[in-house]
Amino acid sequence: IAKYQERLMDEALELIDGLLAEEPENPYFHELRGQMLYDTGSVVEAIPSYERAVALAPDQPLLHIGLARALLQFDDPASWELAVEELTVARRYEEDSPRTWHLLGQAYGKLEMEPQSHVARAEMHFLRGEMDRARDFAGRAIQGLDYGTPEWFRADDIIAAAGNAGGG
């Protein structure tokens, strides 16, 4: 980790590869390798490490979030759809994470699913305590959603909760 933080990437990768040789089933070593590659711009090379980490520890939301973040870097709708899938899994374990909702808003935005993007962004702002912004995004979402869908009800709940929480 020290070599990675010093940006001595060849040495850092050599060391993490050594750890992986000793503990190939350690999801956190795979995740660290993916993060190292991602942070240095080698996103394509990072994906297999993130995927392996998720496969080894599918109940760890941060691993799904890391993979989704990397998938969102591609100019490819299929990657964005996979990112939505990964973030949906992460949400099951960590629904109160603004970061998860932020990335989900990005993914839906890239997929031109604006109402869903607005709901995700409303969730993010609500969790951050930014009630005016939460209510604004939820209001935009409701305008594009079919009445009675789960997303519509969630946006409506955010509007009500943000108002009750002092957001105006």
mmCIF file of C-alpha atoms in Angstrom:
data_model
loop_
_atom_site.group_PDB
_atom_site.id
_atom_site.type_symbol
_atom_site.label_atom_id
_atom_site.label_comp_id
_atom_site.label_asym_id
_atom_site.label_seq_id
_atom_site.Cartn_x
_atom_site.Cartn_y
_atom_site.Cartn_z
ATOM 1 C CA ILE A 1 0.000 0.000 0.000
ATOM 2 C CA ALA A 2 2.886 2.371 0.746
ATOM 3 C CA LYS A 3 4.339 1.776 -2.734
ATOM 4 C CA TYR A 4 0.899 2.406 -4.228
ATOM 5 C CA GLN A 5 0.489 5.646 -2.272
ATOM 6 C CA GLU A 6 3.947 6.749 -3.406
ATOM 7 C CA ARG A 7 2.834 5.997 -6.994
ATOM 8 C CA LEU A 8 5.525 3.376 -7.456
ATOM 9 C CA MET A 9 3.055 1.273 -9.382
ATOM 10 C CA ASP A 10 5.384 -1.349 -10.838
ATOM 11 C CA GLU A 11 6.615 -2.184 -7.345
ATOM 12 C CA ALA A 12 3.129 -1.995 -5.839
ATOM 13 C CA LEU A 13 1.670 -4.326 -8.449
ATOM 14 C CA GLU A 14 4.551 -6.743 -8.027
ATOM 15 C CA LEU A 15 3.909 -6.863 -4.284
ATOM 16 C CA ILE A 16 0.123 -7.284 -4.608
ATOM 17 C CA ASP A 17 0.676 -10.011 -7.203
ATOM 18 C CA GLY A 18 2.930 -11.744 -4.681
ATOM 19 C CA LEU A 19 0.193 -11.541 -2.057
ATOM 20 C CA LEU A 20 -2.299 -12.922 -4.567
ATOM 21 C CA ALA A 21 0.034 -15.829 -5.290
ATOM 22 C CA GLU A 22 0.011 -16.608 -1.552
ATOM 23 C CA GLU A 23 -3.722 -15.976 -1.040
ATOM 24 C CA PRO A 24 -5.516 -16.278 -4.384
ATOM 25 C CA GLU A 25 -8.916 -16.493 -2.684
ATOM 26 C CA ASN A 26 -8.574 -13.192 -0.801
ATOM 27 C CA PRO A 27 -11.152 -10.838 -2.350
ATOM 28 C CA TYR A 28 -9.581 -7.757 -0.781
ATOM 29 C CA PHE A 29 -6.232 -8.362 -2.471
ATOM 30 C CA HIS A 30 -8.060 -8.608 -5.815
ATOM 31 C CA GLU A 31 -9.978 -5.429 -4.999
ATOM 32 C CA LEU A 32 -6.783 -3.586 -4.059
ATOM 33 C CA ARG A 33 -5.172 -4.660 -7.324
ATOM 34 C CA GLY A 34 -8.235 -3.409 -9.204
ATOM 35 C CA GLN A 35 -8.138 -0.107 -7.354
ATOM 36 C CA MET A 36 -4.444 0.349 -8.080
ATOM 37 C CA LEU A 37 -5.009 -0.216 -11.779
ATOM 38 C CA TYR A 38 -8.135 1.946 -11.863
ATOM 39 C CA ASP A 39 -6.439 4.853 -10.092
ATOM 40 C CA THR A 40 -3.592 4.852 -12.590
ATOM 41 C CA GLY A 41 -5.912 4.871 -15.599
ATOM 42 C CA SER A 42 -5.729 1.172 -16.444
ATOM 43 C CA VAL A 43 -9.480 0.675 -16.179
ATOM 44 C CA VAL A 44 -9.673 -2.195 -18.677
ATOM 45 C CA GLU A 45 -7.017 -4.102 -16.734
ATOM 46 C CA ALA A 46 -8.794 -3.331 -13.419
ATOM 47 C CA ILE A 47 -12.081 -5.009 -14.367
ATOM 48 C CA PRO A 48 -10.955 -8.665 -13.993
ATOM 49 C CA SER A 49 -9.557 -7.930 -10.531
ATOM 50 C CA TYR A 50 -12.796 -6.288 -9.433
ATOM 51 C CA GLU A 51 -14.841 -9.117 -10.956
ATOM 52 C CA ARG A 52 -12.782 -11.712 -9.107
ATOM 53 C CA ALA A 53 -13.193 -9.815 -5.835
ATOM 54 C CA VAL A 54 -16.971 -9.718 -6.298
ATOM 55 C CA ALA A 55 -17.064 -13.428 -7.180
ATOM 56 C CA LEU A 56 -15.150 -14.280 -4.008
ATOM 57 C CA ALA A 57 -17.231 -12.060 -1.697
ATOM 58 C CA PRO A 58 -20.607 -11.380 -3.329
ATOM 59 C CA ASP A 59 -22.115 -10.057 -0.087
ATOM 60 C CA GLN A 60 -19.616 -7.187 0.219
ATOM 61 C CA PRO A 61 -21.221 -4.026 -1.200
ATOM 62 C CA LEU A 62 -17.992 -2.045 -1.510
ATOM 63 C CA LEU A 63 -16.646 -4.608 -3.966
ATOM 64 C CA HIS A 64 -19.744 -4.235 -6.146
ATOM 65 C CA ILE A 65 -19.418 -0.452 -5.927
ATOM 66 C CA GLY A 66 -15.770 -0.590 -7.033
ATOM 67 C CA LEU A 67 -16.644 -2.756 -10.021
ATOM 68 C CA ALA A 68 -19.559 -0.498 -10.963
ATOM 69 C CA ARG A 69 -17.405 2.623 -10.728
ATOM 70 C CA ALA A 70 -14.932 1.071 -13.158
ATOM 71 C CA LEU A 71 -17.673 -0.085 -15.544
ATOM 72 C CA LEU A 72 -19.044 3.456 -15.719
ATOM 73 C CA GLN A 73 -15.762 4.642 -17.262
ATOM 74 C CA PHE A 74 -16.471 2.887 -20.549
ATOM 75 C CA ASP A 75 -18.381 4.407 -23.430
ATOM 76 C CA ASP A 76 -20.542 1.314 -23.656
ATOM 77 C CA PRO A 77 -24.222 0.952 -22.698
ATOM 78 C CA ALA A 78 -23.698 -2.736 -21.872
ATOM 79 C CA SER A 79 -21.093 -1.746 -19.266
ATOM 80 C CA TRP A 80 -23.483 0.847 -17.844
ATOM 81 C CA GLU A 81 -26.225 -1.775 -17.559
ATOM 82 C CA LEU A 82 -23.800 -4.057 -15.714
ATOM 83 C CA ALA A 83 -22.963 -1.142 -13.424
ATOM 84 C CA VAL A 84 -26.677 -0.756 -12.602
ATOM 85 C CA GLU A 85 -26.807 -4.473 -11.775
ATOM 86 C CA GLU A 86 -23.767 -4.216 -9.495
ATOM 87 C CA LEU A 87 -25.138 -1.132 -7.740
ATOM 88 C CA THR A 88 -28.521 -2.790 -7.292
ATOM 89 C CA VAL A 89 -26.767 -5.630 -5.478
ATOM 90 C CA ALA A 90 -24.733 -3.164 -3.394
ATOM 91 C CA ARG A 91 -27.926 -1.319 -2.455
ATOM 92 C CA ARG A 92 -29.329 -4.479 -0.898
ATOM 93 C CA TYR A 93 -26.529 -4.395 1.654
ATOM 94 C CA GLU A 94 -25.842 -0.682 1.917
ATOM 95 C CA GLU A 95 -28.962 1.293 1.078
ATOM 96 C CA ASP A 96 -27.856 4.304 3.135
ATOM 97 C CA SER A 97 -24.719 4.989 1.099
ATOM 98 C CA PRO A 98 -24.845 8.298 -0.782
ATOM 99 C CA ARG A 99 -22.004 7.044 -2.974
ATOM 100 C CA THR A 100 -24.054 4.080 -4.171
ATOM 101 C CA TRP A 101 -26.949 6.364 -5.092
ATOM 102 C CA HIS A 102 -24.583 8.849 -6.761
ATOM 103 C CA LEU A 103 -23.133 6.148 -9.001
ATOM 104 C CA LEU A 104 -26.573 4.733 -9.705
ATOM 105 C CA GLY A 105 -27.713 8.212 -10.765
ATOM 106 C CA GLN A 106 -24.734 8.402 -13.118
ATOM 107 C CA ALA A 107 -25.444 4.981 -14.579
ATOM 108 C CA TYR A 108 -29.104 5.709 -15.219
ATOM 109 C CA GLY A 109 -28.138 9.074 -16.687
ATOM 110 C CA LYS A 110 -25.725 7.443 -19.118
ATOM 111 C CA LEU A 111 -28.494 5.030 -20.093
ATOM 112 C CA GLU A 112 -30.788 8.031 -20.688
ATOM 113 C CA MET A 113 -33.158 6.830 -17.978
ATOM 114 C CA GLU A 114 -33.615 10.321 -16.593
ATOM 115 C CA PRO A 115 -36.503 9.710 -14.160
ATOM 116 C CA GLN A 116 -34.620 6.813 -12.535
ATOM 117 C CA SER A 117 -31.479 8.959 -12.457
ATOM 118 C CA HIS A 118 -33.435 11.707 -10.704
ATOM 119 C CA VAL A 119 -34.781 9.276 -8.080
ATOM 120 C CA ALA A 120 -31.252 8.020 -7.388
ATOM 121 C CA ARG A 121 -29.935 11.573 -7.105
ATOM 122 C CA ALA A 122 -32.847 12.487 -4.818
ATOM 123 C CA GLU A 123 -31.893 9.550 -2.586
ATOM 124 C CA MET A 124 -28.267 10.692 -2.549
ATOM 125 C CA HIS A 125 -29.155 14.261 -1.584
ATOM 126 C CA PHE A 126 -31.651 13.067 1.021
ATOM 127 C CA LEU A 127 -28.999 10.879 2.661
ATOM 128 C CA ARG A 128 -26.588 13.816 2.672
ATOM 129 C CA GLY A 129 -29.199 15.973 4.408
ATOM 130 C CA GLU A 130 -29.586 18.250 1.375
ATOM 131 C CA MET A 131 -33.367 18.392 1.569
ATOM 132 C CA ASP A 132 -34.040 21.125 -0.994
ATOM 133 C CA ARG A 133 -31.984 19.300 -3.630
ATOM 134 C CA ALA A 134 -33.561 15.969 -2.683
ATOM 135 C CA ARG A 135 -37.035 17.415 -3.122
ATOM 136 C CA ASP A 136 -36.048 19.060 -6.424
ATOM 137 C CA PHE A 137 -34.727 15.822 -7.946
ATOM 138 C CA ALA A 138 -37.685 13.820 -6.605
ATOM 139 C CA GLY A 139 -40.064 16.334 -8.161
ATOM 140 C CA ARG A 140 -38.332 15.997 -11.514
ATOM 141 C CA ALA A 141 -38.504 12.218 -11.210
ATOM 142 C CA ILE A 142 -42.247 12.193 -10.562
ATOM 143 C CA GLN A 143 -42.852 14.172 -13.741
ATOM 144 C CA GLY A 144 -41.288 11.377 -15.829
ATOM 145 C CA LEU A 145 -42.464 8.306 -13.936
ATOM 146 C CA ASP A 146 -45.701 6.370 -14.249
ATOM 147 C CA TYR A 147 -47.975 6.896 -11.277
ATOM 148 C CA GLY A 148 -47.961 3.979 -8.878
ATOM 149 C CA THR A 149 -44.573 2.509 -9.789
ATOM 150 C CA PRO A 150 -42.154 1.807 -6.940
ATOM 151 C CA GLU A 151 -39.905 4.622 -8.192
ATOM 152 C CA TRP A 152 -42.842 7.054 -8.251
ATOM 153 C CA PHE A 153 -43.770 6.173 -4.663
ATOM 154 C CA ARG A 154 -40.144 6.515 -3.549
ATOM 155 C CA ALA A 155 -39.866 9.950 -5.154
ATOM 156 C CA ASP A 156 -43.141 10.967 -3.513
ATOM 157 C CA ASP A 157 -41.851 9.704 -0.142
ATOM 158 C CA ILE A 158 -38.664 11.731 -0.556
ATOM 159 C CA ILE A 159 -40.662 14.885 -1.276
ATOM 160 C CA ALA A 160 -42.731 14.347 1.871
ATOM 161 C CA ALA A 161 -39.778 13.363 4.055
ATOM 162 C CA ALA A 162 -37.615 16.232 2.809
ATOM 163 C CA GLY A 163 -40.408 18.686 3.634
ATOM 164 C CA ASN A 164 -40.857 17.163 7.091
ATOM 165 C CA ALA A 165 -37.107 17.259 7.725
ATOM 166 C CA GLY A 166 -37.010 21.008 7.335
ATOM 167 C CA GLY A 167 -36.308 21.210 3.644
ATOM 168 C CA GLY A 168 -39.105 23.715 3.217
#
